[in-house]
Short mmCIF file of C-alpha atoms in Angstrom, two decimals:
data_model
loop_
_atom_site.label_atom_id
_atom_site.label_comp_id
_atom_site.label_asym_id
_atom_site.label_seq_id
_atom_site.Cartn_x
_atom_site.Cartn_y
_atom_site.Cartn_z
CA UNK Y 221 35.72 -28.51 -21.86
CA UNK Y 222 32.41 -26.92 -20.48
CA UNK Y 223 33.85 -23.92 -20.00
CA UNK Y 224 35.20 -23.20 -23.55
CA UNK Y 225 31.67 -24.49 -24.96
CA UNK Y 226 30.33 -21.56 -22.48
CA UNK Y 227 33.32 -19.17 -23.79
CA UNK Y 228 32.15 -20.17 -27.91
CA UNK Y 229 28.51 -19.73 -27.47
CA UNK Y 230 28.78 -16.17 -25.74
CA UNK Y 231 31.34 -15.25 -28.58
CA UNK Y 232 29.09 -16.52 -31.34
CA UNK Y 233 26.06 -14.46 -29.69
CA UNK Y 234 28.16 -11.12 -29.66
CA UNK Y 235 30.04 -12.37 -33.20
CA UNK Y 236 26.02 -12.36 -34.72
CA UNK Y 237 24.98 -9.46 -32.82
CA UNK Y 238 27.96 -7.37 -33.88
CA UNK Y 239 28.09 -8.10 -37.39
CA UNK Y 240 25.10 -6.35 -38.41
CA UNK Y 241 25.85 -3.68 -35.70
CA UNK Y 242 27.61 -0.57 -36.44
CA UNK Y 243 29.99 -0.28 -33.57
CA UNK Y 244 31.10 3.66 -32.24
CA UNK Y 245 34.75 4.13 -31.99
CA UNK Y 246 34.23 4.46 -27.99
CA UNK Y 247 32.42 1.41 -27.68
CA UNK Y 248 34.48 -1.23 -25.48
CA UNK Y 249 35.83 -4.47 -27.12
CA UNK Y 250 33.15 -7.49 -26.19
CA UNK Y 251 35.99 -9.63 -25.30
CA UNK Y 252 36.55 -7.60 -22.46
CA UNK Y 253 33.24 -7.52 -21.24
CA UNK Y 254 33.64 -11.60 -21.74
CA UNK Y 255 37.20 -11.96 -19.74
CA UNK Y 256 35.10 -10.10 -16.64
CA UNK Y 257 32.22 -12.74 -16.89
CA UNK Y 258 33.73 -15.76 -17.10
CA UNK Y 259 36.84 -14.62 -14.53
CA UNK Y 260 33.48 -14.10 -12.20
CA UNK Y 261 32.58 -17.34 -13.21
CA UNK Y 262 35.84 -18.93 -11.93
CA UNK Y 263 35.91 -17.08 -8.70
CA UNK Y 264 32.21 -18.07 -7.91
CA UNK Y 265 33.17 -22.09 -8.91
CA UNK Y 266 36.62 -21.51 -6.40
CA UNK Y 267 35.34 -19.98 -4.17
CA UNK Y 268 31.36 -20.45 -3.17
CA UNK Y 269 30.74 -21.89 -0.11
CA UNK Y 270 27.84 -24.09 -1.94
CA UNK Y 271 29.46 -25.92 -4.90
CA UNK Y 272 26.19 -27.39 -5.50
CA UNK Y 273 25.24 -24.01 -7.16
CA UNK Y 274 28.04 -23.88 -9.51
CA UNK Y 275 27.45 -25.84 -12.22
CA UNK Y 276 28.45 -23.61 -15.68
CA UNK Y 277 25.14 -24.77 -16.62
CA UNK Y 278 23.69 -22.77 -13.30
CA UNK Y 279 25.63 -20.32 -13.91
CA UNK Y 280 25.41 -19.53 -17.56
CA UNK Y 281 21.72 -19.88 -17.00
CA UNK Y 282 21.61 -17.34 -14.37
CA UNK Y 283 23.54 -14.46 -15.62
CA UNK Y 284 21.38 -15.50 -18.72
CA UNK Y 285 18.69 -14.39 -16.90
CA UNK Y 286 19.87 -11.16 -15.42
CA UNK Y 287 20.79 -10.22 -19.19
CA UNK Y 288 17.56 -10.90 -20.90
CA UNK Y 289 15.38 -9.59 -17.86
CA UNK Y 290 17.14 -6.25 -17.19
CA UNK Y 291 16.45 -5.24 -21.04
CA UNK Y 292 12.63 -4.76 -20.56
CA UNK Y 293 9.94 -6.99 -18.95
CA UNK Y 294 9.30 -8.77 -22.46
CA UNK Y 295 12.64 -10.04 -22.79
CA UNK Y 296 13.36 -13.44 -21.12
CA UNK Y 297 15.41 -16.08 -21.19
CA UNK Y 298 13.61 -19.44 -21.44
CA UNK Y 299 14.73 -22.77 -20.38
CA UNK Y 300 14.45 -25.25 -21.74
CA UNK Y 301 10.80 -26.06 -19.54
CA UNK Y 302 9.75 -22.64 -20.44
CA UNK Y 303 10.19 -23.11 -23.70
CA UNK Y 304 8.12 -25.79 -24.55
CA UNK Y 305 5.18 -24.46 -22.37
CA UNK Y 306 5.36 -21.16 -24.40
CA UNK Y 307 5.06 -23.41 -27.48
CA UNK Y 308 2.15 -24.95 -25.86
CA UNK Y 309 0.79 -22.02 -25.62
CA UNK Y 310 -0.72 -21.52 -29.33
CA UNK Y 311 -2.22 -24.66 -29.29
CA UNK Y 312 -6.07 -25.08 -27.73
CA UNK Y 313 -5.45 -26.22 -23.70
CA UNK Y 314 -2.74 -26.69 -21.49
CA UNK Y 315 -2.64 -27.45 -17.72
CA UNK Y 316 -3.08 -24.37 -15.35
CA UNK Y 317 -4.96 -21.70 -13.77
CA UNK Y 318 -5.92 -19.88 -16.83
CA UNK Y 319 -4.29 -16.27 -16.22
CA UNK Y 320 -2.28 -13.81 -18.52
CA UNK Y 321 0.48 -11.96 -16.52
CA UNK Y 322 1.98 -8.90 -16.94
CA UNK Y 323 4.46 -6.98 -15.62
CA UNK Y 324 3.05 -3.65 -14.47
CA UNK Y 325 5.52 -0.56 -12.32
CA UNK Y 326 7.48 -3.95 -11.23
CA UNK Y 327 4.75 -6.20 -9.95
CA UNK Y 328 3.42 -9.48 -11.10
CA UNK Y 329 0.06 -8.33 -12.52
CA UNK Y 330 -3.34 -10.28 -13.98
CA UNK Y 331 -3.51 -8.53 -17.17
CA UNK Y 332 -6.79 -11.23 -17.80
CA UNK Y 333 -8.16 -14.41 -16.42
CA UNK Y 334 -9.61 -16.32 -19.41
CA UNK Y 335 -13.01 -17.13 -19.22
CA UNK Y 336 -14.29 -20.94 -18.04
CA UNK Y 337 -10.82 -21.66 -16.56
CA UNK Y 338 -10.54 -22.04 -12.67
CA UNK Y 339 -8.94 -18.39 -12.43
CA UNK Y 340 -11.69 -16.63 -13.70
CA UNK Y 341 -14.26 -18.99 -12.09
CA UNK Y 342 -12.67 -18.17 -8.95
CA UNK Y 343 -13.31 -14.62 -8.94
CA UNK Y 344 -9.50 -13.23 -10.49
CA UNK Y 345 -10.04 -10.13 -12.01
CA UNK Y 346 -7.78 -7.92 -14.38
CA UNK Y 347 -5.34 -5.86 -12.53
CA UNK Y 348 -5.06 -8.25 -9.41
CA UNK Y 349 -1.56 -8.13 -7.71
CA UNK Y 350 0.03 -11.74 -7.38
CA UNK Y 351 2.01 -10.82 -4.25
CA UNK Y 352 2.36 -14.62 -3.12
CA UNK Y 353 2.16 -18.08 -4.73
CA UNK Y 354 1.92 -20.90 -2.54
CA UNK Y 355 3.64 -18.77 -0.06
CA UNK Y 356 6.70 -17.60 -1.66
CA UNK Y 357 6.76 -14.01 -2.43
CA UNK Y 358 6.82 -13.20 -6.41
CA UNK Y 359 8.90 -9.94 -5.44
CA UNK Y 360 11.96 -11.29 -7.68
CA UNK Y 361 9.81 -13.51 -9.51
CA UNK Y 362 10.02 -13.18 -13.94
CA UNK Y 363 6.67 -13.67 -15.53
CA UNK Y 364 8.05 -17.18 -17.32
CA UNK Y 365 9.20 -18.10 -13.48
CA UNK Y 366 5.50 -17.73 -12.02
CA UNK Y 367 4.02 -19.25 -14.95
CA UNK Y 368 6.10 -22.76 -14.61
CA UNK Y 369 4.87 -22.06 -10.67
CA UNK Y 370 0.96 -21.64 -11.78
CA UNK Y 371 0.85 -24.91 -14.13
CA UNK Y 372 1.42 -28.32 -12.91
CA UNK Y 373 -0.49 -31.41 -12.50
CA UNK Y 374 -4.50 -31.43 -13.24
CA UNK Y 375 -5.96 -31.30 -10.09
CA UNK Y 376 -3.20 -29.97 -7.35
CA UNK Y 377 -4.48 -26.84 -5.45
CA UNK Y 378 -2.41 -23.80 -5.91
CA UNK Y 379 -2.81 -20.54 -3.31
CA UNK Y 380 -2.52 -16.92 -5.01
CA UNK Y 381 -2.11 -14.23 -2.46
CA UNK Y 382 -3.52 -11.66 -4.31
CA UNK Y 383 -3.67 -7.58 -3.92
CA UNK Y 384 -6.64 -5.79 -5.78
CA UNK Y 385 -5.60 -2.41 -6.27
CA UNK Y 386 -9.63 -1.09 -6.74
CA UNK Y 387 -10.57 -1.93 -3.25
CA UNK Y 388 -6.96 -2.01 -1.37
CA UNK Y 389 -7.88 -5.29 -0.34
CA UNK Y 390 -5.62 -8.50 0.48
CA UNK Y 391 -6.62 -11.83 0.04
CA UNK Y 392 -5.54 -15.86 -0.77
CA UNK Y 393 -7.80 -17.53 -3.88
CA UNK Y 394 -7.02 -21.43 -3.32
CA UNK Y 395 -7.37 -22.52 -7.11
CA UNK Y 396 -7.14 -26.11 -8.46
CA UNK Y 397 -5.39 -26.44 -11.63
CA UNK Y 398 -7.35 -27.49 -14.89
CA UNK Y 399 -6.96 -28.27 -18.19
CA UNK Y 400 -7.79 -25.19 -20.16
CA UNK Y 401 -9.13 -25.12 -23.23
CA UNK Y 402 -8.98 -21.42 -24.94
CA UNK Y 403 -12.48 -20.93 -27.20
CA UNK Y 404 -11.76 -17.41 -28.93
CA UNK Y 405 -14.66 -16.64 -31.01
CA UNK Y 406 -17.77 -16.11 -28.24
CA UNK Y 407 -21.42 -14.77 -27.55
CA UNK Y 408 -22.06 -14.31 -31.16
CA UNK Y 409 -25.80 -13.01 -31.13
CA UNK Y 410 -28.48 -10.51 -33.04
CA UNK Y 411 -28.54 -8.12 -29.83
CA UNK Y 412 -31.95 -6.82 -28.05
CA UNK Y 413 -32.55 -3.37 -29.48
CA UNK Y 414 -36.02 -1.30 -29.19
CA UNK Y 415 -35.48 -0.26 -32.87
CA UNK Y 416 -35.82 -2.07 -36.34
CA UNK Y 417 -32.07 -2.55 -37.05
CA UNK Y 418 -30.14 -5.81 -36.04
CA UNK Y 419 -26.77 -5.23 -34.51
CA UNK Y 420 -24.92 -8.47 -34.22
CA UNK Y 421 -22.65 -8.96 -31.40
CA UNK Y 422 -19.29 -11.33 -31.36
CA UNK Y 423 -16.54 -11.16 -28.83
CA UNK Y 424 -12.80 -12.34 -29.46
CA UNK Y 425 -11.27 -13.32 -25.78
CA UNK Y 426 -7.72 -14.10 -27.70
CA UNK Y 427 -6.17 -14.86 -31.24
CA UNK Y 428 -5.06 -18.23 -31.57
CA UNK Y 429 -5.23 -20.53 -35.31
CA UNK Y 430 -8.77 -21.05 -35.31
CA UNK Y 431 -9.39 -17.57 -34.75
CA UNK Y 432 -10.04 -15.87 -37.81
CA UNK Y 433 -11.99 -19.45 -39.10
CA UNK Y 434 -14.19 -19.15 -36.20
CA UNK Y 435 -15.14 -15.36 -36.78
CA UNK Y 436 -15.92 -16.01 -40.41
CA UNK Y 437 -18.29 -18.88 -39.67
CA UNK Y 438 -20.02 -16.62 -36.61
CA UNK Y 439 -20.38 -13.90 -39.11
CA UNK Y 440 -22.06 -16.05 -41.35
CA UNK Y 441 -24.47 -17.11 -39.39
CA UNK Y 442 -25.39 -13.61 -38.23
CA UNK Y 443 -25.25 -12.26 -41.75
CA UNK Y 444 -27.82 -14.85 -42.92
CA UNK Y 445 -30.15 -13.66 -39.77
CA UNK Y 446 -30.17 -10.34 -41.08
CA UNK Y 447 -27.68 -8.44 -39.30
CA UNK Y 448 -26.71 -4.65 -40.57
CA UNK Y 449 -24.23 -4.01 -38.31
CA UNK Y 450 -21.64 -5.26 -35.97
CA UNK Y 451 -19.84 -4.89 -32.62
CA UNK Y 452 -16.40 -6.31 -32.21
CA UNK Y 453 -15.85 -6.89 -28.09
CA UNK Y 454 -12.14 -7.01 -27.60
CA UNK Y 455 -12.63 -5.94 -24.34
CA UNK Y 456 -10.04 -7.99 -21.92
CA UNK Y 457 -8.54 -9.77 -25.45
CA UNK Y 458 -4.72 -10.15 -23.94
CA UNK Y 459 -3.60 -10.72 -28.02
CA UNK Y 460 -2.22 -14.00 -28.87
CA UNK Y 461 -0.87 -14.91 -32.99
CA UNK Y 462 -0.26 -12.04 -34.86
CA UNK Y 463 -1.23 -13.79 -37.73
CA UNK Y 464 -4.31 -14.64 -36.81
CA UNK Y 465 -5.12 -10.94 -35.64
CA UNK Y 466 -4.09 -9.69 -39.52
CA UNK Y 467 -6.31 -12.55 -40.95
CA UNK Y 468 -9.20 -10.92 -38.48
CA UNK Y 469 -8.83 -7.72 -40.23
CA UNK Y 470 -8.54 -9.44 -43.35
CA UNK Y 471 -12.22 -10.29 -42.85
CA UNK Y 472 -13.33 -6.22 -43.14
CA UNK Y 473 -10.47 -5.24 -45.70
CA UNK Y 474 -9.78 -5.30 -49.17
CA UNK Y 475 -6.90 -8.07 -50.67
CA UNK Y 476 -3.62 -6.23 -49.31
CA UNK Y 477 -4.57 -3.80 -47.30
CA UNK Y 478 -1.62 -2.87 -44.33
CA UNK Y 479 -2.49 -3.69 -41.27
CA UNK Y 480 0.66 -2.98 -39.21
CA UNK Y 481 4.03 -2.19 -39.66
CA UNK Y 482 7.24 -3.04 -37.53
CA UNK Y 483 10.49 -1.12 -37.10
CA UNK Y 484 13.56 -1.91 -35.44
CA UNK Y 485 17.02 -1.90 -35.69
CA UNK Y 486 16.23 -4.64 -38.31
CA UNK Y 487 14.58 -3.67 -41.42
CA UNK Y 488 11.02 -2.78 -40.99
CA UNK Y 489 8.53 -5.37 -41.74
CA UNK Y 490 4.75 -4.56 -43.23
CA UNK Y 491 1.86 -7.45 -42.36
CA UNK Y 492 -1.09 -6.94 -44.54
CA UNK Y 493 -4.41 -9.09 -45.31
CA UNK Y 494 -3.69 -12.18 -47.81
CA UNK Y 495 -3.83 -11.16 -51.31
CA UNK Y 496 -6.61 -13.95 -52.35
CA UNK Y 497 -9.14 -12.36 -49.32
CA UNK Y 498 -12.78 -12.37 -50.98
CA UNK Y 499 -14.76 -10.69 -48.23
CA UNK Y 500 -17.69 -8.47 -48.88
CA UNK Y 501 -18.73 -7.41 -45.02
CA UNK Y 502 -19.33 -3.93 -45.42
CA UNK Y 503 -21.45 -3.36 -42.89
CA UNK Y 504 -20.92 -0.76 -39.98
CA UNK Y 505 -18.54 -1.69 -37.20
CA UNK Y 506 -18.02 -0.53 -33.75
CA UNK Y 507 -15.24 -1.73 -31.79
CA UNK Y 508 -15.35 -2.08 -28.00
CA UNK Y 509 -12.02 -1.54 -26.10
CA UNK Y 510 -10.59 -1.13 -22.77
CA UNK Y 511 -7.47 -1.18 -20.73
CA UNK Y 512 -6.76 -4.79 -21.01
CA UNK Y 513 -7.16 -4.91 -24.39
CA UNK Y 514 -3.50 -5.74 -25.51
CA UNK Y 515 -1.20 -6.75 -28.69
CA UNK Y 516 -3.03 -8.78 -30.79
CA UNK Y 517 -6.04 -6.53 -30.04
CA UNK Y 518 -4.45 -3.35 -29.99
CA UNK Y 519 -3.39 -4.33 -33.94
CA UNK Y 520 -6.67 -4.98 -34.96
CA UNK Y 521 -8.65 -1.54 -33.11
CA UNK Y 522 -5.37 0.47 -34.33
CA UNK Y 523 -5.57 -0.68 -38.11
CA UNK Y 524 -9.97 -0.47 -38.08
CA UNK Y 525 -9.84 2.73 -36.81
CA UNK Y 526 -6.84 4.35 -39.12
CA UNK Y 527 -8.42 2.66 -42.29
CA UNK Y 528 -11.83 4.40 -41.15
CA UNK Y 529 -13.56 1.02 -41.13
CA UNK Y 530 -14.47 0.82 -37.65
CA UNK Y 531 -15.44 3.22 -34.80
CA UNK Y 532 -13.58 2.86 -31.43
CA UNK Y 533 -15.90 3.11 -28.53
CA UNK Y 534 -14.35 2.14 -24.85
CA UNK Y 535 -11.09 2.79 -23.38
CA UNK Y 536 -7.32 3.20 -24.46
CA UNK Y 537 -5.89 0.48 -24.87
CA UNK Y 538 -3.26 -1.22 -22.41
CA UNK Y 539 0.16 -0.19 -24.81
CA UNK Y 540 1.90 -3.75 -25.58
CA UNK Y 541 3.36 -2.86 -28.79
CA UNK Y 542 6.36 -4.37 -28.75
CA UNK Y 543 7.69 -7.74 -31.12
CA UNK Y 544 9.74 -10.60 -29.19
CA UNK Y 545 11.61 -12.67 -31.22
CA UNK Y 546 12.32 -16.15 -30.16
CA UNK Y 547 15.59 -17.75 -31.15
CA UNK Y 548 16.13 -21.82 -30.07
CA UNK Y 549 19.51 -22.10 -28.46
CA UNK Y 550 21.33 -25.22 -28.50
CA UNK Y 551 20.55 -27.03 -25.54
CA UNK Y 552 16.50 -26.65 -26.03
CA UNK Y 553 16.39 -23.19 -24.42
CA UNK Y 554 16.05 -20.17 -25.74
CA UNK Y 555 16.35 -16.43 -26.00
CA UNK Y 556 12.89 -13.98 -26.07
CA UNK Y 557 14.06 -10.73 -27.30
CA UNK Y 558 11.71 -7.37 -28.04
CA UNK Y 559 13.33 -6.64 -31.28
CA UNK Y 560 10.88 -4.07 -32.77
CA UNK Y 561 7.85 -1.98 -31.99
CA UNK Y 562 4.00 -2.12 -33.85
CA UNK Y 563 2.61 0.83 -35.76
CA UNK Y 564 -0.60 1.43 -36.86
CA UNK Y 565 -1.22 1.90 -40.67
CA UNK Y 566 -1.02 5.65 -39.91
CA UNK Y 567 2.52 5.08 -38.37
CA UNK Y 568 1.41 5.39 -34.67
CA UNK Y 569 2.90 4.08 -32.24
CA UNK Y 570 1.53 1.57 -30.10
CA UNK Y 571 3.72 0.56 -27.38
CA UNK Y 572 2.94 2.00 -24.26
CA UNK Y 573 0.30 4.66 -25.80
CA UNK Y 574 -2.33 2.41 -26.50
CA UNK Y 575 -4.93 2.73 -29.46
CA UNK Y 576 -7.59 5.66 -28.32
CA UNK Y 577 -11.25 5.41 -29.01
CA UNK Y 578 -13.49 7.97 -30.61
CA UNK Y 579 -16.46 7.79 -28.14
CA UNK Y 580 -15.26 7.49 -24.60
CA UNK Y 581 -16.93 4.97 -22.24
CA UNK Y 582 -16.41 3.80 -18.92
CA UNK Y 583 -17.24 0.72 -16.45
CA UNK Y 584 -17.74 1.60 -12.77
CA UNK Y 585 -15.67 -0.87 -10.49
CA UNK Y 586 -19.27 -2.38 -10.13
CA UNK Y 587 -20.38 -2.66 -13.26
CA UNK Y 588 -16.78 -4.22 -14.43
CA UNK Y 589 -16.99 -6.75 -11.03
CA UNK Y 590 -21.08 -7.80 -12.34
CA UNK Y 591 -20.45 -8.25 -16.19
CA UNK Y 592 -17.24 -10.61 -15.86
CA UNK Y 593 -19.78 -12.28 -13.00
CA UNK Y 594 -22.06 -12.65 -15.51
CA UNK Y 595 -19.84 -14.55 -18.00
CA UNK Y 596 -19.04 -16.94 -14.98
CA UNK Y 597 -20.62 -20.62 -15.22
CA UNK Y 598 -23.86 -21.18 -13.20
CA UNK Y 599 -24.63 -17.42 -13.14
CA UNK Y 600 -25.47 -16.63 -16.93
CA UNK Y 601 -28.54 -15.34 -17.30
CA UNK Y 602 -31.27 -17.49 -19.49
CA UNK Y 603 -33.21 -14.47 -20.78
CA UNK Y 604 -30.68 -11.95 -20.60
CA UNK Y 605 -28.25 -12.26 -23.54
CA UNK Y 606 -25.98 -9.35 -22.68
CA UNK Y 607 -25.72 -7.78 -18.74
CA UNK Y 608 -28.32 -5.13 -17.92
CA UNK Y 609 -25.29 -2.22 -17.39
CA UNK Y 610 -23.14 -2.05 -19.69
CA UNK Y 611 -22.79 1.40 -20.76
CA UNK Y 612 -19.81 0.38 -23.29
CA UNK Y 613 -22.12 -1.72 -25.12
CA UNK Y 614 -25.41 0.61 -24.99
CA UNK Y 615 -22.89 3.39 -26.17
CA UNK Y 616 -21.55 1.03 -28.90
CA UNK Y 617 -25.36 0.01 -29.84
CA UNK Y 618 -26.63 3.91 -30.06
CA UNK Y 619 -23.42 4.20 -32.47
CA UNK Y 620 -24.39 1.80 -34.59
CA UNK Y 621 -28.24 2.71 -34.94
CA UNK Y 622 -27.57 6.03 -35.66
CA UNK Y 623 -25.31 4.84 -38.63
CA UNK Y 624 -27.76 2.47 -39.82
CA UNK Y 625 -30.32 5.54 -40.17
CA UNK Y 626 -28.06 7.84 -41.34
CA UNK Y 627 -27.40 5.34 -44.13
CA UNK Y 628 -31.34 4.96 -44.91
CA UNK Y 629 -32.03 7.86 -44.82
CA UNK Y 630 -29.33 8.70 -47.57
CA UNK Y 631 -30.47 5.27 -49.42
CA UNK Y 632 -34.47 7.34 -49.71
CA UNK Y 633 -32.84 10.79 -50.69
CA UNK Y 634 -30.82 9.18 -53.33
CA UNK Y 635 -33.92 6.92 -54.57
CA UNK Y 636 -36.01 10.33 -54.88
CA UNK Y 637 -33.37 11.75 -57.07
#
């Protein structure tokens, strides 16, 4: 009986992929493919000298897996575990080490430890190689399989053997798991400058719900302090809601206005700010980028810069461009699928080019290693509010004070007229 179940749901999933598929005259019949799988299936129940691993739940679940994660490193097939912890995901904590992971030239990768979460307080920095967790090597190891590793109970100690690329060193960070609550909306501030003009400063470490809320209520607050200008940080923003990343844009754009576009073997899909958008900040922007600056992030530098309301100043982006769709399957797991690509309002393409920025500004290793320091508990400065060397920031700052005089000065010609 479990067997034909098996046999109806992979014939549904070709029936639905095939309908809307045009099929070449060359192309092999599905039902083969299907009389190879499941007389594999057979031969591995017969004959396997572990029956204990040959439950057609096992074993539909495994060549699941080989499926989905031999497409790309986006595509996965969830269980029903992972599934609910990637709907946990959106909300505001979860139990866990506080890491996004990536998939970079086949190795388990720290694309960003969020901040005031035991990864980032224990020193994890972007890039970091996971070549071990508690031991076991994450060689064959799916980014949905380390993540059910990294999260567990509040309080157990969990031992990352990590590689760090920058300095070719090796090294175990014992971590002990947390609750972590995400805050997105951070450090908003009227910066330091030795000139008249107030720059305002706001960083955006991810897009969840609250995001765009908590941006508009930041801005307001540095609007009524007199701020002419602004810098966006989405440096080390990993992405998050689309949604939320439109409605960010939404806050600098007219009622409307594209923002990005999908396209896919499904008809292409436009996302643009809501139609009932009121906002009035027309003030200069600058937005600061660099190579961990993904998705979510990626949408909102890409659609500033095409629309010419922002200037890019930073690093190209990391290139995660790509939409997965999640479809619920019926036993509680479910299918993550990249189904389409983003493009930028200009139709560029982001996946795996990245969103370039017009003034080009680099970290050293040092500098990178002593401003993520600096947004560590216990060592924030008092009477500093931004680190001493940043030259993204002080290149972003110049940016912005030029424009503000530039637009002065225009504002006095045109008076004298």
């Amino acid at each position: 009986m479990r067997y034909l179940l098996f046999l109806n749901l992979l014939l549904a999933c070709v029936s639905a992929r095939g309908e809307n598929s045009p099929r070449s005259e060359k192309e092999e019949s599905p039902y083969e493919q299907l009389e190879i799988l499941t007389r594999a299936m057979q031969l591995i129940r017969q004959d396997y000298v572990n029956d204990s691993k040959t439950s057609y739940k096992d074993l539909t679940y495994s060549a699941l897996h080989g499926m989905l994660d031999s497409l790309d490193p986006h595509s996965q097939f969830m269980e029903p575990k992972d599934f609910k912890s990637m709907q946990e995901d959106t909300k505001s904590e979860f139990a866990g080490l506080g890491v996004t992971l990536t998939e970079k030239s086949g190795i388990l990768t720290i694309l960003h430890p969020m901040e005031d979460t035991p990864g980032f307080e224990a020193g994890l920095l972007p890039g970091d190689q996971i070549l071990k967790i508690n031991g076991e090597s994450t060689e064959k190891l799916n980014i949905n399989s380390a993540i059910e590793k990294l999260r567990g109970k509040v309080g157990e100690k969990v031992t990352l053997t990590i590689n760090r690329p920058s300095t070719a060193q090796v090294k175990d960070f014992e971590i002990v798991r947390a609750i972590i609550k995400v805050p997105s909306v951070k450090d908003a501030q009227i910066l330091p400058s030795q000139g008249k003009s107030r720059i305002g400063y706001v960083r955006i470490t991810q897009f969840n719900e609250p995001t765009a809320t908590e941006l508009a209520k930041a801005l307001n607050t540095l609007e009524k302090s007199g701020m002419e200008a602004l810098v966006l940080d989405l440096r080390y923003n990993p992405g998050g809601l689309l949604g939320s990343a439109v409605d960010v844009c939404g806050e600098f754009l007219d009622p409307n206005t594209l923002i990005v576009s999908t396209e896919g073997r499904n008809p292409s899909r436009e996302y643009r700010t809501a139609s009932t958008s009121t906002s009035q900040r027309e003030y200069p922007i600058v937005v600061l980028t660099n190579y961990a600056s993904a998705s979510g992030s990626e949408i909102v530098a890409g659609a500033l810069k095409d629309l010419g309301r922002a200037l890019l100043v930073g690093e190209t982006t990391f290139g995660k461009g790509s939409v997965q769709s999640v479809v619920s399957l019926p036993d509680g797991s479910a299918a993550r699928l990249t189904t389409a690509k983003y493009f930028t309002p200009s139709r560029k393409l982001i996946h795996e080019h990245g969103v370039s920025p017009h003034i080009r500004a680099t970290l050293t290793h040092d500098q990178e290693t002593a401003l993520l320091r600096s947004r560590r508990k216990g060592e924030e400065s008092t009477t500093q509010p931004r680190p001493p060397a940043d030259p993204q920031l002080d290149r972003a700052v110049d940016a912005l004070q030029a424009t503000i005089l530039s637009i002065k000065t225009a504002k006095v010609h045109h008076t004298k007229k």
